[in-house]
């Protein structure tokens, strides 16, 4: 096992551990901190794949901005003790069983479906766009941009119209989410006062 | 940029929807002090997009990829297929989605009046939901599929929880959201497998590998595809509300503002089937061994659970939720009878498309009545329908016709649709599923008849409530739906031809590969 692989396994094990930590944490703040750890480790994984730009974005956006938001919400709502919301015994057993079944099925399929050595061969031959760029020194044939560089990400997004749909769709999606926040979460003027009847006619108050 | 004319042409219905949505949203800013006309603006936008689609369909049939990636100096024909494709199949679902939304907007226009201060946001959200449905119909790339489904989901969550002062509405929206986020995660996980094996997110590229596994250079390619396709199927089945991904739907249907319920029962289902057919039948039909079993199970469960659970519902919106789960099961029956013989000129995919077409009109007609009754009585409980025959013969009689069509009684549209789907199932080697379908169809008579009995024979204890005044919008929608239900039932040929042509555009290889 070369050092790169060893490093990968170490990171992967840590990721699994932090994921478990997040799910099992009694204190919500601890859970969020485990999640930060998981996000940082994901960034390390991206670095291993020679994608420094994505790694940086992962750190700034997920480990940075989004986690601050999470912590903010947790602290504001003060939901520190999760023992009340823990699932009942039966449901927990079903959940664990479902996870185990899915996990072992996937492991079985990947192990049996891919004979030994195929995964490596797959990376070598079949995925030039992913794996070949992943090796050092490989450049985009058209622009000469190095794999994972901001330039290449930018060119993939903007040079050709292929990715315009997803790109613009995401912008619209943010607009829709914002509308949702305004409608559902706003106080005061929202929904009721300006609109007249607080209840649908004929319905009892809840 | 040689792409711009092509984008402006073949993407025009979607562009019209985006512009209309932004206009509706900002209406309050540039028109002050007048009664809001956002609903009318939304209707106009939908009509324009519908006209654009029809013009495209008639004048430029065939397949037109948009947003191609050709690279500088690439020769023609070497382009990566577009991220969005505008073909007959896309047009079919665009027209269905836009027509359905139009009927919902017309019949639900007065319902939202006075119920919310956020008129602009409401109609903007409806328009963005249609946009998402159109994108699902033509999505030709996994990223676009995932984003469009997510777009439609998020819009639907907000619309369900729109009446936030109503605790029920928020609860329904939250349940919908929690189920949705988990199935989305499962779907994306499955898609990551597809990308890992195929090396591309482009659906045609993946389809090429599926047809010729040599290209994948992975031994046991089909084995890996099994969990990948199952996970993707989970995401789509959630949108269609197939058992066991249906638990959100009765709560969401009951809690949502009724026009939204009408929309949810039709729009996401049709769009979900668009993705399902394009992906599984159009692209991965050669791998049918990997997904036919799973899908058959979903189909069986949906028909049984949907029809049986509907029996005990006291709320008509909830009953319609289960009824629409069962109807989705019947649609899926056509998908799993891949390679079924042609019956009345319809092959199995054509039968599904024909079924969806009749379902859209019949279900929206029924919901137009439900909206009208809820507006008059303030309730969607079974008791609200007591004596409806005396109070409004038009509503009562049309609801009976719609229910009969949903059951599948000749000579209505639903009969032809069910006949085609069951026929495809029998000839396509799914005889047990077809038998279950027929039996559960008989069960469905019971719960539809429960409503009918209330309407005709239910005696009101609190004296005689006055007649219901039916608005113009509702009358229009009910009449259109009635007309379609009767015309498609009595004179199905043109619609069969239409459905068949569309089916052939998505799965031309199906006849060759037919039978299994």
XYZ file of C-alpha atoms in Angstrom:
722
model
C 0.000 0.000 0.000
C 1.510 3.243 -1.070
C 1.451 6.225 1.285
C -1.247 7.927 -0.740
C -3.579 4.997 -0.237
C -2.739 4.782 3.457
C -3.519 8.450 3.860
C -6.802 7.974 1.999
C -7.859 5.142 4.293
C -6.982 7.176 7.364
C -9.082 10.096 6.127
C -11.943 7.801 5.118
C -12.028 6.115 8.536
C -12.016 9.482 10.259
C -14.866 10.617 8.035
C -16.945 7.618 8.994
C -16.142 8.203 12.640
C -17.191 11.845 12.505
C -20.372 10.909 10.675
C -21.238 8.455 13.437
C -20.330 11.076 16.004
C -22.698 13.519 14.393
C -25.623 11.120 14.358
C -25.051 9.795 17.865
C -24.173 13.037 19.612
C -26.515 13.838 22.507
C -25.684 17.502 22.436
C -26.664 19.231 19.239
C -23.652 21.582 19.337
C -21.380 18.551 19.493
C -23.232 17.103 16.532
C -22.659 20.241 14.516
C -18.965 20.250 15.444
C -18.634 16.631 14.283
C -20.219 17.738 11.045
C -17.596 20.498 10.668
C -14.956 17.835 11.097
C -16.598 15.731 8.424
C -16.706 18.649 6.006
C -13.039 19.496 6.570
C -12.099 15.864 5.925
C -14.136 15.911 2.722
C -12.033 18.880 1.642
C -8.919 16.798 2.305
C -10.383 14.092 0.079
C -10.821 16.615 -2.723
C -7.175 17.652 -2.283
C -6.173 14.007 -2.658
C -8.042 13.964 -5.958
C -6.046 16.964 -7.172
C -8.978 19.315 -6.988
C -7.672 22.233 -4.915
C -10.350 24.665 -6.052
C -13.214 22.412 -5.030
C -11.434 21.748 -1.737
C -11.190 25.459 -1.054
C -14.856 25.961 -1.933
C -15.793 23.090 0.342
C -13.904 24.690 3.214
C -15.229 28.193 2.685
C -18.830 27.391 1.866
C -19.605 24.264 3.879
C -17.160 24.196 6.751
C -17.312 27.975 6.935
C -20.538 29.695 6.030
C -23.079 26.912 6.277
C -21.782 25.586 9.571
C -21.856 29.050 11.102
C -25.489 29.202 10.073
C -26.141 25.799 11.635
C -24.514 26.809 14.905
C -26.442 30.060 14.844
C -29.746 28.248 14.533
C -28.844 25.700 17.180
C -27.773 28.382 19.653
C -30.767 30.582 18.890
C -33.302 27.823 19.324
C -31.391 26.388 22.266
C -32.303 22.803 21.355
C -29.319 21.376 23.144
C -30.799 18.250 24.574
C -31.875 15.776 21.949
C -33.008 13.026 24.306
C -36.651 14.042 23.848
C -36.600 13.596 20.116
C -34.938 10.215 20.175
C -36.844 7.599 18.250
C -38.639 4.834 20.081
C -36.995 1.424 20.389
C -38.842 -0.297 17.569
C -38.211 2.453 15.114
C -34.555 2.577 16.035
C -34.191 -1.134 15.340
C -35.861 -0.736 11.943
C -33.584 2.189 11.129
C -30.419 0.346 12.079
C -31.571 -2.733 10.191
C -32.313 -0.690 7.075
C -28.883 0.921 7.201
C -27.175 -2.431 7.687
C -29.101 -4.083 4.855
C -28.465 -1.267 2.406
C -24.827 -1.030 3.432
C -24.133 -4.740 3.079
C -26.043 -4.923 -0.219
C -23.999 -2.087 -1.666
C -20.751 -3.589 -0.400
C -21.695 -6.958 -1.843
C -22.661 -5.531 -5.200
C -19.533 -3.434 -5.552
C -17.265 -6.235 -4.385
C -18.888 -8.967 -6.451
C -19.821 -6.776 -9.376
C -16.294 -5.518 -9.790
C -13.802 -8.387 -9.892
C -10.522 -7.729 -8.105
C -8.422 -5.100 -9.782
C -11.194 -3.791 -11.965
C -11.632 -0.675 -9.898
C -8.058 0.356 -10.556
C -8.382 -0.569 -14.207
C -11.578 1.422 -14.351
C -9.829 4.484 -13.095
C -6.970 3.994 -15.560
C -8.884 3.344 -18.717
C -12.503 4.135 -18.550
C -12.625 7.503 -16.901
C -10.200 9.704 -18.756
C -12.107 12.807 -17.835
C -12.078 12.047 -14.146
C -9.091 9.910 -13.449
C -6.614 11.048 -16.063
C -7.106 14.649 -15.069
C -6.705 13.473 -11.527
C -3.100 12.506 -12.203
C -0.636 15.233 -11.863
C 0.438 17.202 -14.873
C -2.599 16.366 -16.974
C -4.080 19.382 -18.641
C -7.264 20.223 -20.417
C -6.418 19.614 -24.088
C -8.204 22.728 -25.243
C -7.119 25.422 -22.853
C -4.101 23.972 -21.154
C -5.653 24.602 -17.771
C -4.505 22.266 -15.022
C -7.072 19.883 -13.567
C -8.930 21.245 -10.621
C -7.713 24.774 -11.139
C -10.238 27.605 -10.932
C -9.593 28.186 -14.620
C -10.749 24.717 -15.549
C -13.810 24.858 -13.369
C -14.692 28.198 -14.899
C -14.193 26.939 -18.421
C -16.319 23.872 -17.770
C -19.067 26.107 -16.482
C -18.977 28.999 -18.913
C -17.072 28.166 -22.077
C -19.831 26.080 -23.539
C -23.549 26.401 -23.093
C -23.882 22.856 -21.772
C -23.902 23.852 -18.136
C -25.986 26.989 -18.528
C -29.197 25.159 -17.617
C -28.010 23.784 -14.285
C -26.185 27.008 -13.499
C -29.177 29.249 -14.119
C -31.516 26.731 -12.564
C -29.595 26.985 -9.310
C -29.986 30.775 -9.329
C -33.722 30.429 -9.805
C -33.817 27.777 -7.121
C -32.262 30.221 -4.666
C -34.898 32.780 -5.604
C -37.640 30.233 -4.985
C -36.129 29.272 -1.632
C -36.011 32.943 -0.701
C -39.673 33.345 -1.581
C -40.402 30.330 0.586
C -38.549 31.862 3.507
C -40.481 35.110 3.102
C -43.838 33.374 2.916
C -43.379 30.772 5.611
C -41.068 32.387 8.110
C -42.061 36.051 8.106
C -43.808 37.570 11.095
C -46.332 40.337 11.427
C -47.656 41.525 8.137
C -47.240 38.048 6.675
C -50.087 35.870 5.583
C -52.710 36.774 8.086
C -53.238 40.407 8.992
C -53.470 41.786 5.494
C -55.324 38.815 4.202
C -58.435 38.772 6.292
C -59.730 35.524 7.720
C -57.200 33.752 9.842
C -58.893 30.423 9.441
C -60.511 28.760 6.560
C -64.214 29.177 7.055
C -65.824 26.243 8.733
C -62.701 24.885 10.348
C -62.235 24.617 14.044
C -59.285 26.363 15.565
C -56.396 24.037 16.187
C -22.313 32.171 -30.502
C -24.244 29.880 -32.820
C -26.223 28.552 -29.891
C -28.322 31.564 -29.106
C -30.902 31.195 -31.915
C -31.337 27.538 -31.066
C -31.774 28.306 -27.361
C -34.223 31.113 -28.055
C -36.285 28.817 -30.272
C -36.306 25.458 -28.598
C -36.157 26.735 -25.046
C -38.761 29.460 -25.586
C -41.584 27.966 -23.445
C -39.228 27.840 -20.477
C -37.900 31.356 -21.125
C -41.469 32.671 -21.301
C -42.183 31.018 -17.948
C -39.095 32.560 -16.347
C -39.990 36.059 -17.577
C -43.618 35.617 -16.546
C -42.612 34.341 -13.129
C -40.367 37.356 -12.497
C -43.105 39.740 -13.689
C -45.674 38.130 -11.394
C -43.254 38.254 -8.498
C -42.454 41.951 -8.944
C -45.989 42.966 -9.935
C -46.542 44.839 -6.664
C -43.485 46.962 -7.331
C -44.562 48.469 -10.601
C -48.336 48.495 -10.297
C -49.523 50.236 -7.163
C -52.879 50.774 -5.628
C -54.780 48.370 -7.822
C -56.354 45.047 -7.167
C -53.649 42.499 -7.838
C -53.917 40.835 -11.182
C -51.144 38.326 -10.578
C -53.464 35.395 -11.231
C -54.395 36.773 -14.640
C -50.742 37.452 -15.415
C -49.899 33.863 -14.475
C -52.691 32.573 -16.718
C -51.465 34.711 -19.624
C -47.900 33.454 -19.119
C -49.053 29.848 -19.108
C -51.117 30.373 -22.258
C -48.161 32.015 -24.026
C -45.855 29.162 -23.075
C -48.499 26.698 -24.250
C -48.816 28.469 -27.594
C -45.028 28.529 -27.969
C -44.865 24.796 -27.284
C -47.626 23.998 -29.764
C -45.984 26.150 -32.453
C -42.662 24.387 -31.845
C -44.311 20.974 -31.931
C -46.157 21.626 -35.184
C -43.502 23.540 -37.079
C -40.373 21.750 -35.903
C -41.086 18.124 -35.068
C -38.230 15.797 -34.337
C -35.462 15.961 -31.804
C -33.641 19.201 -31.087
C -30.909 19.151 -28.451
C -30.351 22.510 -26.802
C -27.287 23.649 -24.848
C -24.899 21.437 -26.750
C -21.239 21.365 -25.926
C -19.275 21.420 -29.156
C -16.043 23.074 -28.185
C -14.248 25.565 -30.391
C -13.637 24.337 -33.904
C -15.506 21.073 -33.421
C -17.049 19.571 -36.507
C -20.777 19.153 -36.726
C -21.915 15.851 -35.312
C -19.164 15.630 -32.731
C -21.033 17.694 -30.177
C -21.901 16.332 -26.794
C -25.673 15.949 -26.834
C -27.469 18.859 -25.276
C -28.230 19.113 -21.602
C -31.850 19.653 -22.567
C -33.641 18.072 -25.458
C -36.717 19.415 -27.144
C -38.435 16.494 -28.857
C -41.972 15.177 -29.266
C -41.778 13.550 -25.861
C -40.795 16.847 -24.225
C -43.573 18.649 -26.091
C -46.149 16.109 -24.954
C -45.296 16.598 -21.280
C -44.865 20.349 -21.696
C -48.385 20.577 -23.101
C -49.821 18.337 -20.375
C -48.071 20.281 -17.600
C -49.034 23.675 -18.980
C -52.637 22.672 -19.704
C -52.970 21.132 -16.259
C -51.585 24.232 -14.591
C -53.878 26.408 -16.661
C -56.923 24.460 -15.471
C -55.703 24.633 -11.861
C -55.115 28.380 -12.117
C -58.562 28.984 -13.599
C -60.454 26.793 -11.160
C -58.455 27.887 -8.117
C -58.291 31.591 -8.865
C -60.956 32.634 -6.394
C -59.886 30.119 -3.755
C -56.635 31.905 -2.907
C -58.349 35.294 -2.773
C -58.431 36.433 0.829
C -56.483 33.452 2.070
C -53.019 34.919 1.694
C -51.326 38.289 1.408
C -48.582 36.782 -0.700
C -50.408 36.633 -4.019
C -47.361 37.484 -6.108
C -45.259 34.830 -4.436
C -47.989 32.218 -4.793
C -48.417 32.585 -8.534
C -44.671 33.008 -9.071
C -44.166 29.702 -7.263
C -46.811 27.989 -9.384
C -45.088 29.243 -12.528
C -41.674 28.083 -11.307
C -43.170 24.669 -10.567
C -44.337 24.467 -14.179
C -40.886 25.529 -15.292
C -39.384 22.708 -13.268
C -41.851 20.253 -14.799
C -40.925 21.373 -18.306
C -37.255 20.935 -17.465
C -37.915 17.444 -16.129
C -39.707 16.596 -19.367
C -36.706 17.528 -21.485
C -33.779 16.932 -19.139
C -31.069 15.011 -20.914
C -28.400 15.143 -18.261
C -28.292 13.757 -14.730
C -27.431 17.138 -13.235
C -30.398 18.776 -14.923
C -32.679 15.900 -13.898
C -31.573 16.125 -10.269
C -31.850 19.905 -10.186
C -35.228 19.973 -11.903
C -36.632 17.380 -9.497
C -35.210 19.308 -6.560
C -36.624 22.543 -7.990
C -40.087 21.034 -8.301
C -39.820 19.512 -4.816
C -38.805 22.721 -3.072
C -41.523 24.647 -4.883
C -44.066 22.022 -3.868
C -42.978 22.103 -0.210
C -43.499 25.855 -0.096
C -46.832 25.686 -1.895
C -48.045 22.965 0.486
C -47.125 25.010 3.547
C -48.311 28.231 1.960
C -51.173 28.925 4.366
C -48.792 29.042 7.279
C -51.329 30.313 9.789
C -53.001 26.954 9.315
C -51.131 24.500 11.518
C -52.118 21.607 9.305
C -50.625 23.257 6.238
C -47.235 23.675 7.925
C -47.326 20.089 9.209
C -48.073 18.718 5.752
C -45.341 20.837 4.210
C -42.810 19.711 6.809
C -43.590 16.018 6.304
C -43.315 16.467 2.559
C -39.974 18.229 3.038
C -38.480 15.589 5.344
C -39.420 12.694 3.070
C -38.288 14.661 0.059
C -34.835 15.498 1.353
C -34.107 11.874 2.202
C -35.254 10.493 -1.141
C -33.330 13.252 -2.935
C -30.196 12.167 -1.117
C -30.837 8.555 -2.157
C -31.361 9.578 -5.758
C -28.165 11.630 -5.862
C -26.259 8.716 -4.355
C -27.567 6.494 -7.133
C -26.637 9.065 -9.738
C -23.096 9.173 -8.374
C -22.862 5.472 -9.228
C -24.079 6.146 -12.762
C -21.461 8.864 -13.139
C -18.774 6.643 -11.676
C -19.474 3.817 -14.116
C -20.307 5.856 -17.180
C -17.836 8.685 -16.733
C -20.472 11.153 -17.863
C -23.640 12.763 -16.625
C -25.118 12.875 -20.105
C -28.096 10.542 -20.448
C -27.391 9.576 -24.093
C -23.802 8.732 -23.176
C -25.005 6.527 -20.337
C -27.598 4.972 -22.652
C -24.874 4.117 -25.158
C -22.973 2.262 -22.447
C -26.149 0.504 -21.321
C -26.752 -0.755 -24.856
C -23.151 -1.811 -25.245
C -21.612 -2.764 -21.885
C -18.277 -3.382 -23.629
C -17.883 0.385 -23.593
C -18.011 0.404 -19.831
C -15.068 -1.993 -19.544
C -16.412 -2.996 -16.180
C -17.132 -6.630 -15.633
C -20.419 -7.088 -13.885
C -21.630 -3.739 -15.160
C -25.262 -4.796 -14.779
C -24.674 -5.747 -11.120
C -23.507 -2.256 -10.285
C -26.398 -0.758 -12.189
C -28.899 -2.589 -9.967
C -28.412 -0.492 -6.798
C -27.736 2.643 -8.840
C -31.014 2.412 -10.732
C -32.925 1.364 -7.618
C -31.730 4.457 -5.774
C -32.570 6.749 -8.694
C -35.962 5.083 -8.884
C -36.567 5.921 -5.217
C -36.147 9.627 -5.939
C -38.536 9.518 -8.877
C -41.032 7.292 -7.071
C -41.193 9.865 -4.306
C -42.261 12.532 -6.789
C -44.851 10.234 -8.315
C -45.940 9.073 -4.814
C -45.603 5.345 -5.359
C -45.857 2.998 -2.393
C -43.657 2.795 -0.255
C -42.539 6.361 -0.981
C -46.039 7.730 -0.526
C -46.396 8.433 3.205
C -46.094 12.168 2.705
C -48.836 12.391 0.151
C -52.088 11.995 2.153
C -50.914 14.551 4.714
C -49.611 16.952 2.109
C -52.714 16.585 -0.062
C -55.017 17.211 2.871
C -53.030 20.112 4.268
C -52.209 22.001 1.091
C -54.495 24.717 -0.243
C -56.887 22.732 -2.467
C -55.734 24.212 -5.807
C -52.210 23.199 -4.806
C -53.493 19.695 -4.041
C -55.009 19.573 -7.512
C -51.678 20.670 -8.963
C -49.680 18.167 -6.886
C -51.920 15.291 -7.912
C -51.214 15.932 -11.578
C -48.102 17.993 -12.291
C -45.316 16.236 -10.379
C -46.791 12.847 -11.295
C -46.724 13.569 -15.020
C -43.249 15.112 -14.823
C -42.014 12.206 -12.717
C -43.233 9.760 -15.339
C -41.505 11.840 -18.023
C -38.166 11.353 -16.271
C -38.929 7.731 -15.451
C -39.779 6.833 -19.046
C -36.930 8.791 -20.608
C -34.410 7.308 -18.200
C -35.562 3.741 -17.732
C -37.445 2.908 -20.920
C -35.681 5.314 -23.266
C -32.126 4.793 -22.048
C -31.838 1.726 -19.839
C -34.336 -0.637 -21.467
C -31.515 -3.058 -22.224
C -30.895 -3.309 -18.483
C -34.542 -4.020 -17.768
C -33.540 -7.100 -15.783
C -32.026 -4.711 -13.223
C -35.125 -2.640 -12.694
C -38.230 -4.491 -13.864
C -38.566 -6.463 -10.631
C -38.220 -3.449 -8.360
C -40.639 -1.457 -10.446
C -43.134 -4.304 -10.574
C -43.095 -4.413 -6.784
C -43.719 -0.668 -6.554
C -46.552 -1.078 -9.041
C -48.169 -3.915 -7.089
C -47.873 -2.111 -3.739
C -49.217 1.147 -5.164
C -52.300 -0.476 -6.663
C -53.093 -2.445 -3.520
C -52.206 0.046 -0.788
C -53.629 3.027 -2.677
C -57.003 1.446 -3.291
C -57.342 -0.258 0.087
C -56.262 2.735 2.166
C -58.644 4.991 0.257
C -61.563 2.936 1.567
C -61.424 4.328 5.085
C -60.821 8.000 4.368
C -63.376 10.487 5.589
C -61.741 13.453 3.912
C -62.164 13.680 0.170
C -58.759 15.309 -0.410
C -57.133 12.452 1.509
C -59.160 9.929 -0.425
C -58.019 11.523 -3.671
C -54.420 11.242 -2.440
C -54.771 7.473 -2.118
C -56.762 7.283 -5.329
C -53.965 9.080 -7.174
C -51.408 6.697 -5.658
C -53.434 3.837 -7.119
C -53.721 5.592 -10.480
C -49.928 6.035 -10.515
C -49.704 2.298 -9.908
C -51.781 1.671 -13.043
C -49.531 4.012 -15.034
C -46.472 2.138 -13.801
C -48.132 -1.097 -14.884
C -47.719 0.111 -18.453
C -44.044 0.875 -17.875
C -43.258 -2.576 -16.483
C -45.058 -4.311 -19.380
C -42.145 -3.367 -21.564
C -42.509 -4.995 -24.935
C -46.213 -5.726 -24.588
C -48.063 -6.225 -27.848
C -49.738 -3.394 -29.602
C -53.381 -3.180 -28.618
C -55.744 -0.784 -30.363
C -52.599 0.640 -31.917
C -51.008 1.421 -28.541
C -47.771 -0.160 -27.381
C -46.924 -0.244 -23.684
C -45.266 3.188 -23.484
C -48.013 4.670 -25.633
C -50.541 3.194 -23.200
C -48.814 4.935 -20.287
C -48.793 8.264 -22.105
C -52.447 7.853 -23.042
C -53.273 6.989 -19.431
C -51.480 10.094 -18.152
C -53.324 12.240 -20.686
C -56.744 11.025 -19.570
C -55.741 11.117 -15.902
C -54.727 14.788 -16.078
C -58.107 15.921 -17.362
C -60.235 13.585 -15.273
C -58.435 14.288 -12.013
C -58.338 18.044 -12.549
C -62.056 17.996 -13.322
C -62.724 16.143 -10.077
C -60.555 18.611 -8.185
C -62.349 21.584 -9.747
C -65.506 20.211 -8.126
C -63.698 19.607 -4.820
C -62.395 23.188 -4.829
C -65.865 24.548 -5.544
C -67.432 22.462 -2.769
C -64.759 23.508 -0.294
C -65.318 27.139 -1.171
C -69.047 26.789 -0.626
C -69.009 24.668 2.519
C -65.544 25.386 3.927
C -64.710 21.736 4.194
C -63.448 18.788 2.225
C -64.901 16.219 4.612
C -67.283 13.650 3.231
C -70.199 15.321 5.015
C -69.728 18.490 2.981
C -70.928 16.590 -0.081
C -74.262 15.697 1.521
C -77.073 16.560 -0.820
C -74.785 18.102 -3.423
C -77.133 16.867 -6.137
C -79.834 19.269 -4.878
C -77.427 22.104 -4.262
C -75.601 21.981 -7.572
C -76.563 19.338 -10.126
C -73.719 20.373 -12.455
C -71.027 19.720 -9.838
C -72.605 16.501 -8.616
C -73.178 14.957 -12.024
C -69.742 15.912 -13.339
C -68.045 14.522 -10.236
C -69.836 11.239 -10.863
C -68.597 11.223 -14.460
C -65.019 11.909 -13.350
C -65.173 9.166 -10.725
C -66.614 6.707 -13.249
C -63.761 7.563 -15.594
C -61.217 7.046 -12.799
C -62.781 3.658 -12.100
C -62.621 2.874 -15.803
C -66.232 2.568 -16.902
C -66.976 2.642 -20.626
C -67.458 4.761 -22.654
C -65.343 7.254 -20.718
C -61.690 8.106 -21.264
C -60.531 6.181 -18.216
C -61.894 2.956 -19.676
C -59.814 3.181 -22.844
C -56.760 4.069 -20.802
C -57.161 1.192 -18.372
C -57.966 -1.214 -21.183
C -54.770 -0.233 -22.993
C -52.604 -0.526 -19.875
C -54.059 -3.864 -18.785
C -53.805 -5.126 -22.347
C -50.143 -4.178 -22.473
C -49.599 -5.923 -19.147
C -51.263 -9.150 -20.271
C -49.297 -9.325 -23.522
C -46.115 -8.054 -21.874
C -45.903 -10.974 -19.462
C -47.250 -9.207 -16.376
C -50.484 -11.149 -16.102
C -50.478 -11.365 -12.260
C -50.072 -7.599 -12.002
C -52.889 -7.096 -14.505
C -55.173 -9.344 -12.436
C -54.336 -7.383 -9.286
C -55.002 -4.198 -11.232
C -58.465 -5.324 -12.299
C -59.356 -6.537 -8.791
C -58.180 -3.354 -7.080
C -60.071 -1.400 -9.708
C -63.212 -3.093 -8.475
C -62.309 -2.139 -4.895
C -61.968 1.484 -5.984
C -65.665 1.562 -6.887
C -66.472 1.372 -3.178
C -64.758 4.553 -2.069
C -65.788 6.594 -5.081
C -69.348 5.419 -4.490
C -69.119 6.591 -0.876
C -68.913 10.162 -2.111
C -71.602 9.598 -4.731
C -73.962 8.187 -2.092
C -73.509 11.290 0.060
C -74.199 13.537 -2.904
C -77.360 11.831 -4.067
C -78.875 10.086 -1.086
C -77.359 11.824 1.918
C -80.086 13.612 3.854
C -79.044 16.722 5.673
C -80.099 16.986 9.302
C -79.697 20.754 9.479
C -82.468 21.630 7.073
C -81.913 22.320 3.408
C -78.766 24.293 2.608
C -79.199 26.612 -0.352
C -77.876 26.015 -3.843
C -74.166 26.491 -4.509
C -73.253 29.320 -6.808
C -70.623 27.984 -9.154
C -68.102 30.523 -10.435
C -67.355 30.979 -14.109
C -63.824 29.635 -13.804
C -64.992 26.420 -12.156
C -67.780 25.929 -14.690
C -65.304 26.383 -17.521
C -62.804 23.889 -16.103
C -65.470 21.333 -15.262
C -66.937 21.574 -18.754
C -63.533 21.298 -20.445
C -62.660 18.257 -18.340
C -66.078 16.690 -19.018
C -65.662 17.273 -22.721
C -62.203 15.722 -22.750
C -63.334 12.741 -20.664
C -66.167 12.051 -23.082
C -64.357 12.853 -26.333
C -61.281 10.790 -25.500
C -63.550 7.944 -24.443
C -65.813 7.977 -27.492
C -63.316 8.991 -30.127
C -59.890 7.894 -28.897
C -58.174 7.392 -32.274
C -56.462 10.788 -32.652
C -55.223 10.630 -29.060
C -53.986 7.087 -29.534
C -52.076 8.164 -32.629
C -50.638 11.073 -30.686
C -49.554 8.947 -27.724
C -48.048 6.353 -30.033
C -46.037 8.852 -32.049
C -44.687 10.353 -28.856
C -43.869 6.911 -27.474
C -41.966 6.017 -30.633
C -39.926 9.202 -30.434
C -38.609 8.171 -27.001
C -38.182 4.440 -27.485
C -37.697 3.645 -31.171
C -35.682 0.560 -30.351
C -38.432 -0.872 -28.222
C -40.210 -2.714 -31.018
C -36.987 -4.328 -32.108
C -36.088 -5.364 -28.593
C -39.685 -6.208 -27.691
C -40.613 -9.248 -25.680
C -38.716 -10.776 -22.863
